[in-house]
Amino acid sequence: MSTTPNLLNEAPSPASAFDRLRQTKTISEQLEEAKDHPTPDNPTFNTVYRFRINNKIYVLEETLWRKGQRGRTSWINQHGWFFVHCHDNQPGASFWACRHCDLKSRVTLFDAKASSSASDHLRKIHRITKASESTDSETSSDAPLKRPRLDFTGLTKKRVKTIQESTVGLIVDANLPFGIFQNNYFQSLIGQLNTQVSTLPWSRHTLNRSLEDLFAEKREEVKRELTTAATRIHLGFDLWTSSNRHAIMAVTAHFLVKDKGPQVRLIALRHQLGAHDGENLASTLDEVITEWEIRGNIGVVVSDNASSNDTCLQSLYSRINPRMTEKDKKSRRLRCFGHILNLVSKAFLFGKDADSFERQSDAYRLLQQDEEDLRHWRKQGPIGKLHNIVKFIRSSPQRTQRFKRIAREEKASQPGDFLLSHETQREVELILDKLQDGTQPI
């Protein structure tokens, strides 16, 4: 007999103290790992994947079925798995494991000689009976079975994939933890809606793996879009510092697709290591362009007005096409209109050196020198006066309450509250927004 990997045919070693303390993997999690070890064409007891359940070794019964074999047709098959105990490396008794208990990280095994114990368990604990099974499920159980999938749930592959994509999308879009779907209330809700969906693996490991698989799949789709675009690929990039002090560069691709119109794709979001000088930024952009295989199809690049970005794009276009003239390099460097408008607005509100004005105000605030800060703002005319009025109202809970009372008496449609943010520019924007809509009389 040919040798097989240790994972499949070696008896497990005695559990160490660390193993005893570590949380054991659920059956669903082990089924996910089993996907990396496909069932052989001619499976035997010593060549199929083995599961550790309650510190004992089992083999999934269906992996031992011969090709075209009918297998078990009991209705409890939709709510659990049948395992064969491995005793002295030989097949032993068969057991049924409850899928619903496994979702709650509990192990419930019943002797598979009869289905009565498992049926009673489903009825008493999970309120599931044979009568509640759908007609479709009963009909499908009578059809000849092909070799079963390890993750068989009674759902089609297409539907399982759609559910997984929606699940991963919810986690990413709502910034949820991977363990949210193991919540007992969520499992109860899904079980009430569709028992087949509730039997899908919802563990952290499964969802993490689904996210990685989906990312790789969508990445290839975006790459195909970029390579078949009807226009050149125009890029936009920007840098900022995250709350945990990481420098981040984001890169977006802008292009046209036939019959779909303008498209925008985020193609990079990565740490910017080292200094933020032009050459270093160009190296990061060059890596992104090479990674997406679009070096020969780059159009213009949009960024803000920082001088380092001028140097960056000079260097980048020289790397892409050493023959490009200085005139062409400059014509392909576009400046962000939003950034220009922001600079104009700040200059209009705070003068030529807006950054210096903000730093001085922040310093007064940090030192709690309120009178100096008020005088500092009075120099800004109407905007400064407006700022000081808001600061006066916000400096005391009693004044804030009085302001709200007066606003209600004046029958303001939305007697809200004025805000003072830590960022001076944003602070003034919030004030102006509230005054402009006419709901904040003073």
PDB file of C-alpha atoms in Angstrom, residues 202-406:
ATOM      1  CA  TRP A 202     -20.423  30.346   9.756  1.00  0.00           C
ATOM      2  CA  SER A 203     -17.177  30.119  11.740  1.00  0.00           C
ATOM      3  CA  ARG A 204     -14.490  32.816  11.775  1.00  0.00           C
ATOM      4  CA  HIS A 205     -12.131  30.520   9.889  1.00  0.00           C
ATOM      5  CA  THR A 206     -14.712  29.873   7.166  1.00  0.00           C
ATOM      6  CA  LEU A 207     -15.594  33.547   6.678  1.00  0.00           C
ATOM      7  CA  ASN A 208     -11.956  34.604   6.711  1.00  0.00           C
ATOM      8  CA  ARG A 209     -11.231  32.060   4.030  1.00  0.00           C
ATOM      9  CA  SER A 210     -14.292  33.158   2.028  1.00  0.00           C
ATOM     10  CA  LEU A 211     -13.071  36.746   2.180  1.00  0.00           C
ATOM     11  CA  GLU A 212      -9.646  35.774   0.849  1.00  0.00           C
ATOM     12  CA  ASP A 213     -11.149  33.647  -1.933  1.00  0.00           C
ATOM     13  CA  LEU A 214     -13.614  36.368  -2.914  1.00  0.00           C
ATOM     14  CA  PHE A 215     -10.876  39.006  -2.896  1.00  0.00           C
ATOM     15  CA  ALA A 216      -8.713  36.898  -5.228  1.00  0.00           C
ATOM     16  CA  GLU A 217     -11.661  36.259  -7.545  1.00  0.00           C
ATOM     17  CA  LYS A 218     -12.745  39.914  -7.739  1.00  0.00           C
ATOM     18  CA  ARG A 219      -9.144  40.998  -8.177  1.00  0.00           C
ATOM     19  CA  GLU A 220      -8.915  38.915 -11.348  1.00  0.00           C
ATOM     20  CA  GLU A 221     -12.177  40.465 -12.579  1.00  0.00           C
ATOM     21  CA  VAL A 222     -10.786  43.976 -12.078  1.00  0.00           C
ATOM     22  CA  LYS A 223      -7.558  42.992 -13.820  1.00  0.00           C
ATOM     23  CA  ARG A 224      -9.554  41.782 -16.836  1.00  0.00           C
ATOM     24  CA  GLU A 225     -11.465  45.089 -16.869  1.00  0.00           C
ATOM     25  CA  LEU A 226      -8.215  47.052 -16.861  1.00  0.00           C
ATOM     26  CA  THR A 227      -6.630  45.022 -19.650  1.00  0.00           C
ATOM     27  CA  THR A 228      -9.733  45.278 -21.870  1.00  0.00           C
ATOM     28  CA  ALA A 229     -10.586  48.939 -21.149  1.00  0.00           C
ATOM     29  CA  ALA A 230     -11.587  51.068 -24.129  1.00  0.00           C
ATOM     30  CA  THR A 231      -9.347  53.930 -22.947  1.00  0.00           C
ATOM     31  CA  ARG A 232      -6.063  54.442 -21.186  1.00  0.00           C
ATOM     32  CA  ILE A 233      -6.010  53.895 -17.430  1.00  0.00           C
ATOM     33  CA  HIS A 234      -5.939  57.213 -15.579  1.00  0.00           C
ATOM     34  CA  LEU A 235      -4.810  57.128 -11.948  1.00  0.00           C
ATOM     35  CA  GLY A 236      -5.532  59.158  -8.844  1.00  0.00           C
ATOM     36  CA  PHE A 237      -3.596  58.865  -5.601  1.00  0.00           C
ATOM     37  CA  ASP A 238      -3.492  60.470  -2.182  1.00  0.00           C
ATOM     38  CA  LEU A 239      -1.772  59.945   1.158  1.00  0.00           C
ATOM     39  CA  TRP A 240      -2.975  60.364   4.694  1.00  0.00           C
ATOM     40  CA  THR A 241      -2.088  59.209   8.192  1.00  0.00           C
ATOM     41  CA  SER A 242      -4.458  56.807   9.945  1.00  0.00           C
ATOM     42  CA  SER A 243      -5.502  57.153  13.583  1.00  0.00           C
ATOM     43  CA  ASN A 244      -2.917  54.515  14.558  1.00  0.00           C
ATOM     44  CA  ARG A 245      -0.166  56.542  12.872  1.00  0.00           C
ATOM     45  CA  HIS A 246       0.235  54.503   9.685  1.00  0.00           C
ATOM     46  CA  ALA A 247       0.979  56.360   6.454  1.00  0.00           C
ATOM     47  CA  ILE A 248      -1.453  55.093   3.814  1.00  0.00           C
ATOM     48  CA  MET A 249      -1.454  55.555   0.043  1.00  0.00           C
ATOM     49  CA  ALA A 250      -4.667  54.962  -1.898  1.00  0.00           C
ATOM     50  CA  VAL A 251      -4.627  54.549  -5.680  1.00  0.00           C
ATOM     51  CA  THR A 252      -7.727  54.609  -7.893  1.00  0.00           C
ATOM     52  CA  ALA A 253      -8.046  53.690 -11.575  1.00  0.00           C
ATOM     53  CA  HIS A 254     -10.394  55.582 -13.925  1.00  0.00           C
ATOM     54  CA  PHE A 255     -11.295  54.207 -17.360  1.00  0.00           C
ATOM     55  CA  LEU A 256     -14.108  53.525 -19.833  1.00  0.00           C
ATOM     56  CA  VAL A 257     -15.647  50.119 -20.536  1.00  0.00           C
ATOM     57  CA  LYS A 258     -17.662  49.494 -23.668  1.00  0.00           C
ATOM     58  CA  ASP A 259     -21.432  49.503 -22.994  1.00  0.00           C
ATOM     59  CA  LYS A 260     -20.797  50.321 -19.296  1.00  0.00           C
ATOM     60  CA  GLY A 261     -19.397  53.844 -19.426  1.00  0.00           C
ATOM     61  CA  PRO A 262     -16.988  55.399 -16.888  1.00  0.00           C
ATOM     62  CA  GLN A 263     -15.573  53.047 -14.257  1.00  0.00           C
ATOM     63  CA  VAL A 264     -13.649  53.724 -11.036  1.00  0.00           C
ATOM     64  CA  ARG A 265     -11.767  51.017  -9.136  1.00  0.00           C
ATOM     65  CA  LEU A 266      -9.720  51.189  -5.948  1.00  0.00           C
ATOM     66  CA  ILE A 267      -6.617  49.214  -6.939  1.00  0.00           C
ATOM     67  CA  ALA A 268      -4.312  49.837  -3.980  1.00  0.00           C
ATOM     68  CA  LEU A 269      -4.492  50.747  -0.311  1.00  0.00           C
ATOM     69  CA  ARG A 270      -1.121  50.161   1.276  1.00  0.00           C
ATOM     70  CA  HIS A 271       1.380  51.384   3.832  1.00  0.00           C
ATOM     71  CA  GLN A 272       3.706  54.080   2.551  1.00  0.00           C
ATOM     72  CA  LEU A 273       7.051  53.196   4.080  1.00  0.00           C
ATOM     73  CA  GLY A 274       9.927  55.629   4.428  1.00  0.00           C
ATOM     74  CA  ALA A 275      10.014  59.326   3.631  1.00  0.00           C
ATOM     75  CA  HIS A 276       7.217  60.949   1.634  1.00  0.00           C
ATOM     76  CA  ASP A 277       9.586  62.347  -0.972  1.00  0.00           C
ATOM     77  CA  GLY A 278       8.803  62.148  -4.669  1.00  0.00           C
ATOM     78  CA  GLU A 279      11.137  59.264  -5.513  1.00  0.00           C
ATOM     79  CA  ASN A 280       9.745  57.080  -2.736  1.00  0.00           C
ATOM     80  CA  LEU A 281       6.155  57.818  -3.756  1.00  0.00           C
ATOM     81  CA  ALA A 282       7.021  57.024  -7.369  1.00  0.00           C
ATOM     82  CA  SER A 283       8.413  53.640  -6.309  1.00  0.00           C
ATOM     83  CA  THR A 284       5.141  52.757  -4.585  1.00  0.00           C
ATOM     84  CA  LEU A 285       3.071  53.816  -7.600  1.00  0.00           C
ATOM     85  CA  ASP A 286       5.394  51.900  -9.910  1.00  0.00           C
ATOM     86  CA  GLU A 287       4.865  48.738  -7.846  1.00  0.00           C
ATOM     87  CA  VAL A 288       1.084  49.133  -8.097  1.00  0.00           C
ATOM     88  CA  ILE A 289       1.210  49.685 -11.867  1.00  0.00           C
ATOM     89  CA  THR A 290       3.441  46.641 -12.361  1.00  0.00           C
ATOM     90  CA  GLU A 291       1.258  44.509 -10.115  1.00  0.00           C
ATOM     91  CA  TRP A 292      -1.845  45.276 -12.206  1.00  0.00           C
ATOM     92  CA  GLU A 293       0.016  44.871 -15.521  1.00  0.00           C
ATOM     93  CA  ILE A 294      -1.026  48.275 -16.897  1.00  0.00           C
ATOM     94  CA  ARG A 295       2.400  49.843 -17.401  1.00  0.00           C
ATOM     95  CA  GLY A 296       1.909  50.321 -21.140  1.00  0.00           C
ATOM     96  CA  ASN A 297      -1.527  51.904 -20.820  1.00  0.00           C
ATOM     97  CA  ILE A 298      -1.163  54.686 -18.221  1.00  0.00           C
ATOM     98  CA  GLY A 299      -2.773  58.028 -19.077  1.00  0.00           C
ATOM     99  CA  VAL A 300      -2.816  61.018 -16.715  1.00  0.00           C
ATOM    100  CA  VAL A 301      -2.371  60.994 -12.935  1.00  0.00           C
ATOM    101  CA  VAL A 302      -4.373  63.189 -10.537  1.00  0.00           C
ATOM    102  CA  SER A 303      -3.062  64.266  -7.113  1.00  0.00           C
ATOM    103  CA  ASP A 304      -3.031  67.289  -4.830  1.00  0.00           C
ATOM    104  CA  ASN A 305      -0.723  70.278  -5.146  1.00  0.00           C
ATOM    105  CA  ALA A 306       2.128  69.085  -2.911  1.00  0.00           C
ATOM    106  CA  SER A 307       5.519  69.704  -4.512  1.00  0.00           C
ATOM    107  CA  SER A 308       6.550  66.134  -3.699  1.00  0.00           C
ATOM    108  CA  ASN A 309       3.829  64.943  -6.085  1.00  0.00           C
ATOM    109  CA  ASP A 310       5.424  66.956  -8.904  1.00  0.00           C
ATOM    110  CA  THR A 311       8.706  65.145  -8.292  1.00  0.00           C
ATOM    111  CA  CYS A 312       6.871  61.834  -7.946  1.00  0.00           C
ATOM    112  CA  LEU A 313       5.212  62.032 -11.354  1.00  0.00           C
ATOM    113  CA  GLN A 314       8.347  63.300 -13.056  1.00  0.00           C
ATOM    114  CA  SER A 315      10.115  60.185 -11.791  1.00  0.00           C
ATOM    115  CA  LEU A 316       7.184  57.851 -12.514  1.00  0.00           C
ATOM    116  CA  TYR A 317       6.748  58.847 -16.161  1.00  0.00           C
ATOM    117  CA  SER A 318      10.508  58.614 -16.693  1.00  0.00           C
ATOM    118  CA  ARG A 319      10.362  55.008 -15.470  1.00  0.00           C
ATOM    119  CA  ILE A 320       7.338  54.155 -17.615  1.00  0.00           C
ATOM    120  CA  ASN A 321       8.708  55.771 -20.777  1.00  0.00           C
ATOM    121  CA  PRO A 322      12.290  57.121 -20.715  1.00  0.00           C
ATOM    122  CA  ARG A 323      11.639  58.874 -24.053  1.00  0.00           C
ATOM    123  CA  MET A 324       8.762  60.990 -22.719  1.00  0.00           C
ATOM    124  CA  THR A 325       9.475  64.727 -22.994  1.00  0.00           C
ATOM    125  CA  GLU A 326       9.257  67.145 -20.074  1.00  0.00           C
ATOM    126  CA  LYS A 327       6.286  68.815 -21.750  1.00  0.00           C
ATOM    127  CA  ASP A 328       4.395  65.518 -21.927  1.00  0.00           C
ATOM    128  CA  LYS A 329       5.187  64.737 -18.290  1.00  0.00           C
ATOM    129  CA  LYS A 330       3.770  68.076 -17.163  1.00  0.00           C
ATOM    130  CA  SER A 331       0.660  67.707 -19.320  1.00  0.00           C
ATOM    131  CA  ARG A 332      -0.078  64.307 -17.760  1.00  0.00           C
ATOM    132  CA  ARG A 333       0.163  65.654 -14.197  1.00  0.00           C
ATOM    133  CA  LEU A 334      -3.333  66.864 -13.237  1.00  0.00           C
ATOM    134  CA  ARG A 335      -4.012  68.773 -10.039  1.00  0.00           C
ATOM    135  CA  CYS A 336      -6.993  67.858  -7.865  1.00  0.00           C
ATOM    136  CA  PHE A 337      -9.701  70.515  -8.294  1.00  0.00           C
ATOM    137  CA  GLY A 338     -11.158  69.732  -4.866  1.00  0.00           C
ATOM    138  CA  HIS A 339      -7.800  70.452  -3.235  1.00  0.00           C
ATOM    139  CA  ILE A 340      -7.461  73.719  -5.145  1.00  0.00           C
ATOM    140  CA  LEU A 341     -10.959  74.782  -4.066  1.00  0.00           C
ATOM    141  CA  ASN A 342     -10.133  73.881  -0.469  1.00  0.00           C
ATOM    142  CA  LEU A 343      -6.999  76.039  -0.528  1.00  0.00           C
ATOM    143  CA  VAL A 344      -8.956  78.971  -1.979  1.00  0.00           C
ATOM    144  CA  SER A 345     -11.659  78.617   0.690  1.00  0.00           C
ATOM    145  CA  LYS A 346      -9.105  78.520   3.510  1.00  0.00           C
ATOM    146  CA  ALA A 347      -7.339  81.578   2.122  1.00  0.00           C
ATOM    147  CA  PHE A 348     -10.669  83.424   1.889  1.00  0.00           C
ATOM    148  CA  LEU A 349     -11.632  82.544   5.468  1.00  0.00           C
ATOM    149  CA  PHE A 350      -8.294  82.662   7.268  1.00  0.00           C
ATOM    150  CA  GLY A 351      -5.929  84.648   5.072  1.00  0.00           C
ATOM    151  CA  LYS A 352      -2.855  83.619   3.139  1.00  0.00           C
ATOM    152  CA  ASP A 353      -1.241  81.524   5.883  1.00  0.00           C
ATOM    153  CA  ALA A 354      -4.242  79.480   7.023  1.00  0.00           C
ATOM    154  CA  ASP A 355      -2.131  76.684   8.484  1.00  0.00           C
ATOM    155  CA  SER A 356      -0.215  79.101  10.694  1.00  0.00           C
ATOM    156  CA  PHE A 357      -3.489  80.647  11.894  1.00  0.00           C
ATOM    157  CA  GLU A 358      -4.876  77.226  12.845  1.00  0.00           C
ATOM    158  CA  ARG A 359      -1.707  76.204  14.676  1.00  0.00           C
ATOM    159  CA  GLN A 360      -1.780  79.414  16.706  1.00  0.00           C
ATOM    160  CA  SER A 361      -5.439  78.863  17.643  1.00  0.00           C
ATOM    161  CA  ASP A 362      -4.701  75.263  18.636  1.00  0.00           C
ATOM    162  CA  ALA A 363      -1.829  76.461  20.821  1.00  0.00           C
ATOM    163  CA  TYR A 364      -4.063  78.965  22.655  1.00  0.00           C
ATOM    164  CA  ARG A 365      -6.680  76.264  23.165  1.00  0.00           C
ATOM    165  CA  LEU A 366      -4.099  73.792  24.482  1.00  0.00           C
ATOM    166  CA  LEU A 367      -2.799  76.374  26.963  1.00  0.00           C
ATOM    167  CA  GLN A 368      -6.397  77.324  27.897  1.00  0.00           C
ATOM    168  CA  GLN A 369      -5.700  80.950  27.004  1.00  0.00           C
ATOM    169  CA  ASP A 370      -9.268  81.732  26.002  1.00  0.00           C
ATOM    170  CA  GLU A 371      -8.968  85.530  25.923  1.00  0.00           C
ATOM    171  CA  GLU A 372      -5.961  85.362  23.606  1.00  0.00           C
ATOM    172  CA  ASP A 373      -7.785  82.900  21.361  1.00  0.00           C
ATOM    173  CA  LEU A 374     -10.847  85.181  21.201  1.00  0.00           C
ATOM    174  CA  ARG A 375      -8.678  88.160  20.230  1.00  0.00           C
ATOM    175  CA  HIS A 376      -6.908  85.964  17.680  1.00  0.00           C
ATOM    176  CA  TRP A 377     -10.229  85.115  16.034  1.00  0.00           C
ATOM    177  CA  ARG A 378     -11.600  88.691  16.154  1.00  0.00           C
ATOM    178  CA  LYS A 379      -8.981  89.591  13.559  1.00  0.00           C
ATOM    179  CA  GLN A 380     -10.848  87.378  11.073  1.00  0.00           C
ATOM    180  CA  GLY A 381     -13.883  89.673  10.873  1.00  0.00           C
ATOM    181  CA  PRO A 382     -17.382  88.102  10.595  1.00  0.00           C
ATOM    182  CA  ILE A 383     -16.052  84.526  10.605  1.00  0.00           C
ATOM    183  CA  GLY A 384     -14.075  85.214  13.767  1.00  0.00           C
ATOM    184  CA  LYS A 385     -17.082  86.844  15.436  1.00  0.00           C
ATOM    185  CA  LEU A 386     -19.251  83.854  14.559  1.00  0.00           C
ATOM    186  CA  HIS A 387     -16.638  81.481  15.978  1.00  0.00           C
ATOM    187  CA  ASN A 388     -16.474  83.414  19.247  1.00  0.00           C
ATOM    188  CA  ILE A 389     -20.279  83.434  19.631  1.00  0.00           C
ATOM    189  CA  VAL A 390     -20.400  79.675  19.257  1.00  0.00           C
ATOM    190  CA  LYS A 391     -17.484  79.209  21.634  1.00  0.00           C
ATOM    191  CA  PHE A 392     -19.207  81.418  24.215  1.00  0.00           C
ATOM    192  CA  ILE A 393     -22.401  79.322  23.997  1.00  0.00           C
ATOM    193  CA  ARG A 394     -20.520  76.036  24.211  1.00  0.00           C
ATOM    194  CA  SER A 395     -18.286  77.055  27.110  1.00  0.00           C
ATOM    195  CA  SER A 396     -20.986  76.336  29.713  1.00  0.00           C
ATOM    196  CA  PRO A 397     -23.836  73.777  29.972  1.00  0.00           C
ATOM    197  CA  GLN A 398     -26.119  76.523  31.308  1.00  0.00           C
ATOM    198  CA  ARG A 399     -25.509  78.736  28.258  1.00  0.00           C
ATOM    199  CA  THR A 400     -26.089  75.795  25.935  1.00  0.00           C
ATOM    200  CA  GLN A 401     -29.409  75.015  27.646  1.00  0.00           C
ATOM    201  CA  ARG A 402     -30.438  78.664  27.496  1.00  0.00           C
ATOM    202  CA  PHE A 403     -29.590  78.844  23.789  1.00  0.00           C
ATOM    203  CA  LYS A 404     -31.742  75.780  23.080  1.00  0.00           C
ATOM    204  CA  ARG A 405     -34.623  77.258  25.089  1.00  0.00           C
ATOM    205  CA  ILE A 406     -34.468  80.548  23.175  1.00  0.00           C
TER     206      ILE A 406
END
